[in-house]
PDB file of C-alpha atoms in Angstrom:
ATOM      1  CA  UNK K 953     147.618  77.177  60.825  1.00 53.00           C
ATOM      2  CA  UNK K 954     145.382  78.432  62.766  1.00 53.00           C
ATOM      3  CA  UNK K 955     142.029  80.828  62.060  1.00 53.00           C
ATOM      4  CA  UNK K 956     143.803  84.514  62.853  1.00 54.00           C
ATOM      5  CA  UNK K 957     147.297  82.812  60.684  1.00 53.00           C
ATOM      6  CA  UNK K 958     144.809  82.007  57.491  1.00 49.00           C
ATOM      7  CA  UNK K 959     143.016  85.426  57.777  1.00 51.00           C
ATOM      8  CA  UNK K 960     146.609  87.148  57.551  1.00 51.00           C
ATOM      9  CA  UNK K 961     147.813  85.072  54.229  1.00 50.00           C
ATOM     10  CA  UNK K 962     144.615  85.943  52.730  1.00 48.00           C
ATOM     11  CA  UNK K 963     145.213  89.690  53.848  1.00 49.00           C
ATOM     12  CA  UNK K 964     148.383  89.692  52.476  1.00 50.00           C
ATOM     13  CA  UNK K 965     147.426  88.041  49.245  1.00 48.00           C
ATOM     14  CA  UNK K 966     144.634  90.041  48.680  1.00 47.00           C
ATOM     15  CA  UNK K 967     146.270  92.821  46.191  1.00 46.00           C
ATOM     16  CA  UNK K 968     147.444  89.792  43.946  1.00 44.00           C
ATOM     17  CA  UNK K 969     143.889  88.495  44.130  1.00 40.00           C
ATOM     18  CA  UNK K 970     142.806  91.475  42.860  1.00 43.00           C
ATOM     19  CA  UNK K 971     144.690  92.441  40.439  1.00 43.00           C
ATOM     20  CA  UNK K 972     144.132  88.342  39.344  1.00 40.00           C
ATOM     21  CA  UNK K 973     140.234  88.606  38.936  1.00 40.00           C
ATOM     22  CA  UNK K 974     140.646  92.005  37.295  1.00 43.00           C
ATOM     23  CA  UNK K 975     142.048  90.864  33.981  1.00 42.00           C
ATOM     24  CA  UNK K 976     139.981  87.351  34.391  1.00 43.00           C
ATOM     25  CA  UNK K 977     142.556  84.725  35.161  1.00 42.00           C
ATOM     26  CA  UNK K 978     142.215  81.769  37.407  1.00 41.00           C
ATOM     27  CA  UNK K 979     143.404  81.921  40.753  1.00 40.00           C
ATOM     28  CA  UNK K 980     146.104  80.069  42.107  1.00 44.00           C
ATOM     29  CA  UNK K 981     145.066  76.862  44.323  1.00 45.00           C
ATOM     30  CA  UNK K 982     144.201  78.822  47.243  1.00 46.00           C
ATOM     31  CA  UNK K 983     145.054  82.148  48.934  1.00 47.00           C
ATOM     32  CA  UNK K 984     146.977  80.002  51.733  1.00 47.00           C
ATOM     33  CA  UNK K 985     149.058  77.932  48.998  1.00 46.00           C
ATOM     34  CA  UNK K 986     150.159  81.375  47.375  1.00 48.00           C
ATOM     35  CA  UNK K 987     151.198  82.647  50.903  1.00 48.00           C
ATOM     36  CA  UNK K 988     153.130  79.207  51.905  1.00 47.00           C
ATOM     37  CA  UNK K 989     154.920  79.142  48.485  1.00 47.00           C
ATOM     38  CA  UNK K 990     156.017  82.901  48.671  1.00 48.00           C
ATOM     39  CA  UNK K 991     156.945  82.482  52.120  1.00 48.00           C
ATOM     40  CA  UNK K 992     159.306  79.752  51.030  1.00 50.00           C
ATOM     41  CA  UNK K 993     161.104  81.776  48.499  1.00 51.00           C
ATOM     42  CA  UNK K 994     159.519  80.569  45.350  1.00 51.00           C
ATOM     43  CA  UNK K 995     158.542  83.256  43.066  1.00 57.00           C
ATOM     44  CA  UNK K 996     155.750  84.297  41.800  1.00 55.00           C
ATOM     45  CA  UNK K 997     154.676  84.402  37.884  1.00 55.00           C
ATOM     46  CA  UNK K 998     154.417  88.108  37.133  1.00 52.00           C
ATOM     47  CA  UNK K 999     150.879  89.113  35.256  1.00 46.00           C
ATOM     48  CA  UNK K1000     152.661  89.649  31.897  1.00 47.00           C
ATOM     49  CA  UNK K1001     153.921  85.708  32.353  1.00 52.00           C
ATOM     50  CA  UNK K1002     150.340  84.932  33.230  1.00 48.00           C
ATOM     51  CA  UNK K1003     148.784  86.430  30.291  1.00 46.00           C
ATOM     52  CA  UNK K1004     151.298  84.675  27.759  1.00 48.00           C
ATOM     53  CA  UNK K1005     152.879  87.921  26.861  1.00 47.00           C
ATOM     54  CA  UNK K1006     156.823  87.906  25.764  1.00 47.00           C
ATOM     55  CA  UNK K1007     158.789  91.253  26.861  1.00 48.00           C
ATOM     56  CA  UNK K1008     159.996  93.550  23.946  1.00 48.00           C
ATOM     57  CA  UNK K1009     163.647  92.024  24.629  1.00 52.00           C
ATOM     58  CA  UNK K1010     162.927  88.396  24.168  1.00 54.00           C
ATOM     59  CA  UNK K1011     160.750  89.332  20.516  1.00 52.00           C
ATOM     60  CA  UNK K1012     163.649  91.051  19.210  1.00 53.00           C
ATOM     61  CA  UNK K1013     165.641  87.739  19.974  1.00 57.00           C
ATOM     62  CA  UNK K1014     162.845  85.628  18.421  1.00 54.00           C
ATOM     63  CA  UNK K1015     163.065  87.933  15.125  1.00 53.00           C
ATOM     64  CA  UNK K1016     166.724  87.921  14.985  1.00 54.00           C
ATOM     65  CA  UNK K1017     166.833  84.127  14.873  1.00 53.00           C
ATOM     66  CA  UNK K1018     164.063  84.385  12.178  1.00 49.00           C
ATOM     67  CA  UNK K1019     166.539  86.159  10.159  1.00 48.00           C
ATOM     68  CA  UNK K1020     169.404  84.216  10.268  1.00 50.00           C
ATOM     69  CA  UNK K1021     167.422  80.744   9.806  1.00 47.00           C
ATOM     70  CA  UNK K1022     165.958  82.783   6.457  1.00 48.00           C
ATOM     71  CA  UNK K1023     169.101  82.436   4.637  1.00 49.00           C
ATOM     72  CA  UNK K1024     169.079  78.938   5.348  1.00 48.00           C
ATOM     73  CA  UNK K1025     168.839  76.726   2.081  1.00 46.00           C
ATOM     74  CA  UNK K1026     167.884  73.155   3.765  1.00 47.00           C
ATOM     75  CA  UNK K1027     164.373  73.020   4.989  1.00 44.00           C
ATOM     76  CA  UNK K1028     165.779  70.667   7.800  1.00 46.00           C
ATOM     77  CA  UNK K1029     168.097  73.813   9.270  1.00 49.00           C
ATOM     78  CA  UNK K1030     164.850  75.842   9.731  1.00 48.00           C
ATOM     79  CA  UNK K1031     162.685  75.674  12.685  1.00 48.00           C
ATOM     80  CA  UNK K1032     159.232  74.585  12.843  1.00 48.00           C
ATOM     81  CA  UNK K1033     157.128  77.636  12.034  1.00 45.00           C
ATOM     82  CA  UNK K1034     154.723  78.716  14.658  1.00 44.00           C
ATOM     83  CA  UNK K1035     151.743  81.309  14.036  1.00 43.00           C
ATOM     84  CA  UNK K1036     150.208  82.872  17.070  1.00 40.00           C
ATOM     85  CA  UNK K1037     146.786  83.817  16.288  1.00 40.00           C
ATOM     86  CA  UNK K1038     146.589  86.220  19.690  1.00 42.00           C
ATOM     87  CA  UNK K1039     149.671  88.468  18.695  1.00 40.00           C
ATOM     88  CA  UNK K1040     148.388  91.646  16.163  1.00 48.00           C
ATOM     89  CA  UNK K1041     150.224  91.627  12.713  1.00 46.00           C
ATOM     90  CA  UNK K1042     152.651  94.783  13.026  1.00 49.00           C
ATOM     91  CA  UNK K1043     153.698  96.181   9.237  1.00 52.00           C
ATOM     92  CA  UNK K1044     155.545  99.451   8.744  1.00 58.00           C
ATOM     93  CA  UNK K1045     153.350 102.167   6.633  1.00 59.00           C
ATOM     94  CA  UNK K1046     154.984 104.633   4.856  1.00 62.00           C
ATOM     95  CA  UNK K1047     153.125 107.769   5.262  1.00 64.00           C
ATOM     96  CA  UNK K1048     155.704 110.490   4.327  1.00 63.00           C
ATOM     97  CA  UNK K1049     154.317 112.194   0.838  1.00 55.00           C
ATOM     98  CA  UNK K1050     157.274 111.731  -0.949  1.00 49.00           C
ATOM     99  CA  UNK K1051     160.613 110.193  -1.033  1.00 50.00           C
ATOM    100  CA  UNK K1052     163.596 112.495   0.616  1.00 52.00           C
ATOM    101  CA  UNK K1053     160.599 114.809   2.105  1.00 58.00           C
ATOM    102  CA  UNK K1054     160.517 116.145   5.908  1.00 66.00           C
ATOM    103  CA  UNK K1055     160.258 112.848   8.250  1.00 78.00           C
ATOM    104  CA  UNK K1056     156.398 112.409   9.223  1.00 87.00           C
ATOM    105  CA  UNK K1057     154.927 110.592  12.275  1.00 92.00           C
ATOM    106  CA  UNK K1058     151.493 109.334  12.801  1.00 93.00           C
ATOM    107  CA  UNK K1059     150.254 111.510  15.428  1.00 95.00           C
ATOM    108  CA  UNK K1060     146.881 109.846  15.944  1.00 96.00           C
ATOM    109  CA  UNK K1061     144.402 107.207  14.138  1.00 95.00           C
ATOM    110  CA  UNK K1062     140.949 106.534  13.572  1.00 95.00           C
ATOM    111  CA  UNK K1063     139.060 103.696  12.193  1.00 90.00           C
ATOM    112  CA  UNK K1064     135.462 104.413  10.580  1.00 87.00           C
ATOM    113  CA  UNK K1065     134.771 100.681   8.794  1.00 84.00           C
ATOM    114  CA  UNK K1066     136.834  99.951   6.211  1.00 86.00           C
ATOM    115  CA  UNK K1067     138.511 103.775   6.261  1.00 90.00           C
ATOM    116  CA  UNK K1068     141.513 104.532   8.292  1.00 92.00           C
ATOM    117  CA  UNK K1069     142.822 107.956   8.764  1.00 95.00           C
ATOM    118  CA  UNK K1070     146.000 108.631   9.950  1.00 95.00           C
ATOM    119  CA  UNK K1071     147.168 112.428  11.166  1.00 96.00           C
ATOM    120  CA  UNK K1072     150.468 113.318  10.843  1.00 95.00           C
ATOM    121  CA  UNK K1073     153.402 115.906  12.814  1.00 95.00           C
ATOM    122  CA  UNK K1074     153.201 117.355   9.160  1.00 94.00           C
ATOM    123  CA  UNK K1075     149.514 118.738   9.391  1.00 96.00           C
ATOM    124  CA  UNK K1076     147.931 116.876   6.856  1.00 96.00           C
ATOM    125  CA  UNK K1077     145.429 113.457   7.277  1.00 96.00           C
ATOM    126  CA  UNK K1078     146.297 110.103   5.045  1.00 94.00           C
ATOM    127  CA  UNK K1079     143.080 108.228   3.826  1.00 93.00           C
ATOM    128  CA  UNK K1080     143.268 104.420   3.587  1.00 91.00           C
ATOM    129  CA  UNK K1081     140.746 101.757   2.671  1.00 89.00           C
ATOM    130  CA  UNK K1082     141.641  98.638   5.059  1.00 84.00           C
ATOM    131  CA  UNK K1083     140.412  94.856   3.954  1.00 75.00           C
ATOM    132  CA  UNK K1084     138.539  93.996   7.222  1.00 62.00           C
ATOM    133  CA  UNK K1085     136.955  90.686   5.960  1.00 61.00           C
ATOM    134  CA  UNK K1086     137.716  87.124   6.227  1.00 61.00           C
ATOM    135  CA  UNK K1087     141.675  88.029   7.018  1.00 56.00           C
ATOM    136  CA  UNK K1088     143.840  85.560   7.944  1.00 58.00           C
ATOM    137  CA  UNK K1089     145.110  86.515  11.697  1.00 58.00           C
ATOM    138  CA  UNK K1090     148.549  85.863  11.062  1.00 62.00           C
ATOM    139  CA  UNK K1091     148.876  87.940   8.160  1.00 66.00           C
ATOM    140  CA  UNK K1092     148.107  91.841   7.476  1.00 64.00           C
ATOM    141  CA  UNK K1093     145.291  93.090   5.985  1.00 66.00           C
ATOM    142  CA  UNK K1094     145.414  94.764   2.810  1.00 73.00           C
ATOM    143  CA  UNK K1095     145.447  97.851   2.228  1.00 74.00           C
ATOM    144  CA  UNK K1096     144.886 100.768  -0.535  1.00 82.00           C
ATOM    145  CA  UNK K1097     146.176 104.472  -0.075  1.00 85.00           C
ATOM    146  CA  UNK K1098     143.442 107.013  -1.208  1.00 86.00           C
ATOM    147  CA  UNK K1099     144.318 110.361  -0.513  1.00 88.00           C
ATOM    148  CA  UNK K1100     146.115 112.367   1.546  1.00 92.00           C
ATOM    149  CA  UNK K1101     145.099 116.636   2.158  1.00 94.00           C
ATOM    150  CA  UNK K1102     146.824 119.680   4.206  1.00 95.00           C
ATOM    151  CA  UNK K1103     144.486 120.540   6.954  1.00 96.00           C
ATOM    152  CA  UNK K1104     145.716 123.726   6.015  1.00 94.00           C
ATOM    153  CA  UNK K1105     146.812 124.880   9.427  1.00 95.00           C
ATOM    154  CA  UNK K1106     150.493 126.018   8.586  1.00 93.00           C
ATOM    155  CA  UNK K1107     151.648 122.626   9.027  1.00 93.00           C
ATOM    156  CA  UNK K1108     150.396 122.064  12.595  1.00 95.00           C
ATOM    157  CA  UNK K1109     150.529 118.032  13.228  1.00 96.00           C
ATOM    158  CA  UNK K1110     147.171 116.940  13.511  1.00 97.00           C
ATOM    159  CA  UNK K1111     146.342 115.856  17.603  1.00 97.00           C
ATOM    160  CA  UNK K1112     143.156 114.383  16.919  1.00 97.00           C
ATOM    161  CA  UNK K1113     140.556 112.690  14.622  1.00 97.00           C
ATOM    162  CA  UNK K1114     137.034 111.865  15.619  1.00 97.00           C
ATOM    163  CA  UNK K1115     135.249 110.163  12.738  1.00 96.00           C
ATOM    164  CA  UNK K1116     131.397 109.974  12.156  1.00 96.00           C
ATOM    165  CA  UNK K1117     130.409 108.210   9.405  1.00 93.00           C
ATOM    166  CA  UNK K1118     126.710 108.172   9.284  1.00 94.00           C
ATOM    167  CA  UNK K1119     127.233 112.181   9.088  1.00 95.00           C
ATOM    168  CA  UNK K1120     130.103 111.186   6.382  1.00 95.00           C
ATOM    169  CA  UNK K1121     132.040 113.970   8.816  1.00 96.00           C
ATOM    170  CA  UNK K1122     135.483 113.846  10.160  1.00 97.00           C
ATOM    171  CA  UNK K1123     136.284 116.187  13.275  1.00 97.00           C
ATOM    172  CA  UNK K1124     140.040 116.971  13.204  1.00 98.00           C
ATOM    173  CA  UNK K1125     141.851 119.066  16.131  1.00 98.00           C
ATOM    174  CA  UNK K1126     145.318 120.312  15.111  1.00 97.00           C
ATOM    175  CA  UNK K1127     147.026 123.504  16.340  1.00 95.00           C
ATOM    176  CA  UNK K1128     144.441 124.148  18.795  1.00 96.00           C
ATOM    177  CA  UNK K1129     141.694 124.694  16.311  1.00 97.00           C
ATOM    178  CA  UNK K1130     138.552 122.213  15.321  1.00 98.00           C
ATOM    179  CA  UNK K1131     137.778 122.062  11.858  1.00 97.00           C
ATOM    180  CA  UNK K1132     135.454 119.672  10.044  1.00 98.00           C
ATOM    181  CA  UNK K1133     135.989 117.451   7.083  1.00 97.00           C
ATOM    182  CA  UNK K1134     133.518 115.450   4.370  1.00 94.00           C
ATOM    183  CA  UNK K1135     134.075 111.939   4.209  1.00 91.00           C
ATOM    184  CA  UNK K1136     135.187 110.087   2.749  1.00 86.00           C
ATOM    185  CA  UNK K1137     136.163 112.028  -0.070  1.00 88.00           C
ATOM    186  CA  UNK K1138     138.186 114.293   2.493  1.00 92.00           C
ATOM    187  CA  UNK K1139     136.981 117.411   1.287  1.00 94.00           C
ATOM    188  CA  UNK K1140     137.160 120.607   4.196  1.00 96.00           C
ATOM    189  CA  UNK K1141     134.136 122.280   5.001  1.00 95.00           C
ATOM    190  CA  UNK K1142     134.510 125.585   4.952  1.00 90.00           C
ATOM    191  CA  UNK K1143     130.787 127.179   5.093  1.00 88.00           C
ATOM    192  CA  UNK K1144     129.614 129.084   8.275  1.00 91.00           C
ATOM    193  CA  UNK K1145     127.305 126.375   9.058  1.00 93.00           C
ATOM    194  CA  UNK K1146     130.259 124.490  10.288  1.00 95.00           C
ATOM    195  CA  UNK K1147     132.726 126.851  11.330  1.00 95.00           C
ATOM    196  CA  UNK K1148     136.114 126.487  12.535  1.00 96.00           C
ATOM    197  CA  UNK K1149     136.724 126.386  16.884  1.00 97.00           C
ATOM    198  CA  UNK K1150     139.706 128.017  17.987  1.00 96.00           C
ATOM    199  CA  UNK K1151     141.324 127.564  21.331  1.00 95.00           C
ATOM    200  CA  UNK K1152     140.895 124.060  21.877  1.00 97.00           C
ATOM    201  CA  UNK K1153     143.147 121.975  23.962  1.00 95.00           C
ATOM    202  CA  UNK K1154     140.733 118.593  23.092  1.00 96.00           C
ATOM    203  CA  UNK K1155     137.540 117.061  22.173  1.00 97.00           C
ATOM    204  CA  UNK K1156     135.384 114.237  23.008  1.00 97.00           C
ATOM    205  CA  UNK K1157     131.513 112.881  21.945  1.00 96.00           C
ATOM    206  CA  UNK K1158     128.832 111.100  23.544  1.00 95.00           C
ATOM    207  CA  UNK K1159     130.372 107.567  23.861  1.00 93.00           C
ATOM    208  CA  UNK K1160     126.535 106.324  24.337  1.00 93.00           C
ATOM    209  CA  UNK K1161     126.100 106.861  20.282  1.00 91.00           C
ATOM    210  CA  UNK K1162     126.911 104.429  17.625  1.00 92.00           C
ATOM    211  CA  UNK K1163     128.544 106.644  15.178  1.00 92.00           C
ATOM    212  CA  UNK K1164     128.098 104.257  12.320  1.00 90.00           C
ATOM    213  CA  UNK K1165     124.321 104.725  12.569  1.00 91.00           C
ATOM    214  CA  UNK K1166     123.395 107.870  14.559  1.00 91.00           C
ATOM    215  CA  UNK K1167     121.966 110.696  12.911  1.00 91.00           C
ATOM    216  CA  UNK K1168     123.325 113.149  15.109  1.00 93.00           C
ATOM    217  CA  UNK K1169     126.345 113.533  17.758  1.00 95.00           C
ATOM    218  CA  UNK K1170     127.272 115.238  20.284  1.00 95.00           C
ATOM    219  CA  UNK K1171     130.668 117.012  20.463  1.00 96.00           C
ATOM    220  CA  UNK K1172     131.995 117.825  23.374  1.00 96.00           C
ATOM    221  CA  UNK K1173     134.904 120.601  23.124  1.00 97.00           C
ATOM    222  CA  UNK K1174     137.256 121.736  26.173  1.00 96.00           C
ATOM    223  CA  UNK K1175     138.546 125.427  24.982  1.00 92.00           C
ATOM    224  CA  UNK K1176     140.026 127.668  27.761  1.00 86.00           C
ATOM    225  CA  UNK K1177     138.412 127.532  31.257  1.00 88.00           C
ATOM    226  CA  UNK K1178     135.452 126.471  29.566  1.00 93.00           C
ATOM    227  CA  UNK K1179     133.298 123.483  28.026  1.00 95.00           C
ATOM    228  CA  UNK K1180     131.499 123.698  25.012  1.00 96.00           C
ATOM    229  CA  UNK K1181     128.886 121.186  24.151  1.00 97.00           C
ATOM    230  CA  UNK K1182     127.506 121.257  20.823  1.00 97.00           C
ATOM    231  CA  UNK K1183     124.884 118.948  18.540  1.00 96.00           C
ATOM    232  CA  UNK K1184     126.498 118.040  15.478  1.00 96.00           C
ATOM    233  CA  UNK K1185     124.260 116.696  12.312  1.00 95.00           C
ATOM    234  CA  UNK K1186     125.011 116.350   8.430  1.00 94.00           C
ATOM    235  CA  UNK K1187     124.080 119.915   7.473  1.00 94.00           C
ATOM    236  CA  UNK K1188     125.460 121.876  10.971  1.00 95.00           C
ATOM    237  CA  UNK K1189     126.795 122.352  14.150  1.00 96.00           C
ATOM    238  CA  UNK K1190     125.112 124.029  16.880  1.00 96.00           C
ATOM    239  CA  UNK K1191     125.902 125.127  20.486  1.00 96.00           C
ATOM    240  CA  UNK K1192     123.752 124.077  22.867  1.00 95.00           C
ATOM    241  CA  UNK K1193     125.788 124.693  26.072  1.00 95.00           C
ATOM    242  CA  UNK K1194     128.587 126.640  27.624  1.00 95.00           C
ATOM    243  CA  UNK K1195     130.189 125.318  31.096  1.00 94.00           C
ATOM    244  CA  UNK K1196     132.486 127.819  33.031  1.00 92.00           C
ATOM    245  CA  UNK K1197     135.367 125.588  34.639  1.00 90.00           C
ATOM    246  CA  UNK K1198     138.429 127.178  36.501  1.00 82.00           C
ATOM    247  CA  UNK K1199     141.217 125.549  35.219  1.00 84.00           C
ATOM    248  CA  UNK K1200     142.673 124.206  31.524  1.00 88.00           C
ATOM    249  CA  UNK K1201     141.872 120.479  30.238  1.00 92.00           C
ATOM    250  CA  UNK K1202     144.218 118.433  29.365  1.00 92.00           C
ATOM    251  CA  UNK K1203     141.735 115.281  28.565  1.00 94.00           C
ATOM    252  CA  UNK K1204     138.228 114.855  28.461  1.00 96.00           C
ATOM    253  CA  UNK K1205     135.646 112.650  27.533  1.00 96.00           C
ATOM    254  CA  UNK K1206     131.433 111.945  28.110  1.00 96.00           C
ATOM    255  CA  UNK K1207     129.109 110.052  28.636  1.00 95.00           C
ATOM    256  CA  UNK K1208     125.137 110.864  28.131  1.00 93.00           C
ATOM    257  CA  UNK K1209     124.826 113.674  30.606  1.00 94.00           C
ATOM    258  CA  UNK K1210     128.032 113.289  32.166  1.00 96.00           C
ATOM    259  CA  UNK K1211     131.410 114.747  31.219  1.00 96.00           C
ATOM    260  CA  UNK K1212     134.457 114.105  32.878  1.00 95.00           C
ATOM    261  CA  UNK K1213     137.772 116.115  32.383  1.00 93.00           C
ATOM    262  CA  UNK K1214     141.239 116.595  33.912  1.00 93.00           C
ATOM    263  CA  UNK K1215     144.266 118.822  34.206  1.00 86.00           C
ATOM    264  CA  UNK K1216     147.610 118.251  35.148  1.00 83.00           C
ATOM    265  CA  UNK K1217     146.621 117.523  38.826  1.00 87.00           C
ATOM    266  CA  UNK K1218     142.939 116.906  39.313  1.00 90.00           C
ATOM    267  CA  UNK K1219     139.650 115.608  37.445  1.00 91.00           C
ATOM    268  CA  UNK K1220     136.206 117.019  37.711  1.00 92.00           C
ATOM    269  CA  UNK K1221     132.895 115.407  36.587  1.00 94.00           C
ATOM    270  CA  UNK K1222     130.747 117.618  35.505  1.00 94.00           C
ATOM    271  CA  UNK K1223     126.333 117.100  35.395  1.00 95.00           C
ATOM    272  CA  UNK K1224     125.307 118.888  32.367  1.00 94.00           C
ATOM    273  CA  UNK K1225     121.460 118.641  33.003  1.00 93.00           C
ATOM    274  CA  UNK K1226     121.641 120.508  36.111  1.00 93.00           C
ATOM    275  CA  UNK K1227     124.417 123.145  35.427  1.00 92.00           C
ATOM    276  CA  UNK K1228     121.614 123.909  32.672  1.00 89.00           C
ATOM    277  CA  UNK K1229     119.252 124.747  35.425  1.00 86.00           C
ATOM    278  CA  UNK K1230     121.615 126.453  37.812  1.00 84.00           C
ATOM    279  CA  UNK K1231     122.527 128.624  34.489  1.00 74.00           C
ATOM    280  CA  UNK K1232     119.075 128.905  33.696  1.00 65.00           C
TER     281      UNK K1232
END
């Protein structure tokens, strides 16, 4: 093969290469080996057989023989039992509030610690302590229900939950309002020093901070054709700046003096520092 044939394998190789190094797997033996053996007719591994991953097909299989070798009473029928420690421990969590009530969904989670919330299509927010210790891999982690509270938004599911536990605060977004909750006793804060945000399609914070530490946040809140940044602490919340924008968000998110956002079609990344001067 000569120089121009090897530069043309490569070429044609290169979008596997890429997408190879991007998830950090060894390459095959050579860009030119990869070419000669797909030229030949020999296929591939796809990236999910590359990373070890088993399709949702072939683990419903795998649990259905599970079952049927459970009923087994010789230990000599079973099969040997294998414990991956790579695959996440899945356990159903019955959230509802009580038995024969409306069917609830987890809408969205968030993990502060030991402290999961979980909001619900039903408006309300379920508090559990999680045992994140020395847990054995192949088993779930235990688990304790503490409370669970309305938002007290006519039932609105809850969309979102941003969780700041050095400011024992929970931000919650359900039926387009913001509202703020103590942690972790879950208590709603209703004072004007914290006061509810209407017209909110979704929110976002500084992802620089370490919001088991920081003693303030920033919250950044996308409301209609606009931006709101504002500086949240233990005691208040206070705007600090207001961005015009000509379109609705449908997700957002920033970092340090940089916010990026996006609608339906297009994304926009917006420099707060010096829309502050052009505003000024």
């Amino acid at each position: 093969m000569d120089e121009q044939q090897k530069d043309e394998a490569k070429g044609d190789d290169a979008p596997y290469i890429m997408k190879t190094l991007a998830v950090g797997l060894e390459l095959d033996d050579g860009g030119a080996a990869t070419a000669a053996a797909t030229a030949k007719g020999t296929r591939r591994q796809s990236l999910t057989q590359r990373l070890g991953l088993q399709s949702l097909g072939k683990r419903k299989e795998a649990e259905e023989k599970t079952v049927e070798y459970a009923g087994s009473s010789s230990a000599s029928e079973q099969p040997e039992e294998r414990h991956s420690s790579s695959l996440p421990v899945e356990q159903r969590i019955d959230i509802s509030d009580a038995p024969g009530a409306k069917a609830t969904k987890a809408e969205c989670v968030e993990m502060a610690g030991e402290d999961l919330y979980v909001g619900t299509s039903t408006g309300h927010i379920v508090h559990y302590t999680v045992a994140t210790g020395d847990v054995d891999a192949r088993e779930a982690p235990e688990r304790l229900r503490v409370s669970s509270v309305d938002v007290g938004l006519g039932g609105k599911k809850v969309d979102q939950l941003l969780a700041f536990p050095a400011l024992s605060k929970l931000v919650v977004l359900s039926g387009s309002t913001v509202v703020f909750f103590s942690v972790p006793e879950l208590r709603r804060i209703t004072s004007g020093a914290m006061p509810a945000i209407k017209g909110v399609s979704c929110i976002a914070y500084d992802e620089r901070i370490d919001r088991n530490t920081a003693a303030g946040a920033i919250l950044c809140v996308a409301r209609m054709r606009s931006v709101h940044i504002y500086r949240l602490s233990a005691s208040e919340l206070r705007l600090e700046q207001e961005v015009a924008i000509g379109s609705s968000v449908a997700s957002i998110c920033q970092y340090g003096n940089y916010v990026c956002l996006a609608d339906s079609e297009t994304y926009k990344i917006l420099d707060l520092p010096a829309l502050r001067k052009t505003s000024d």
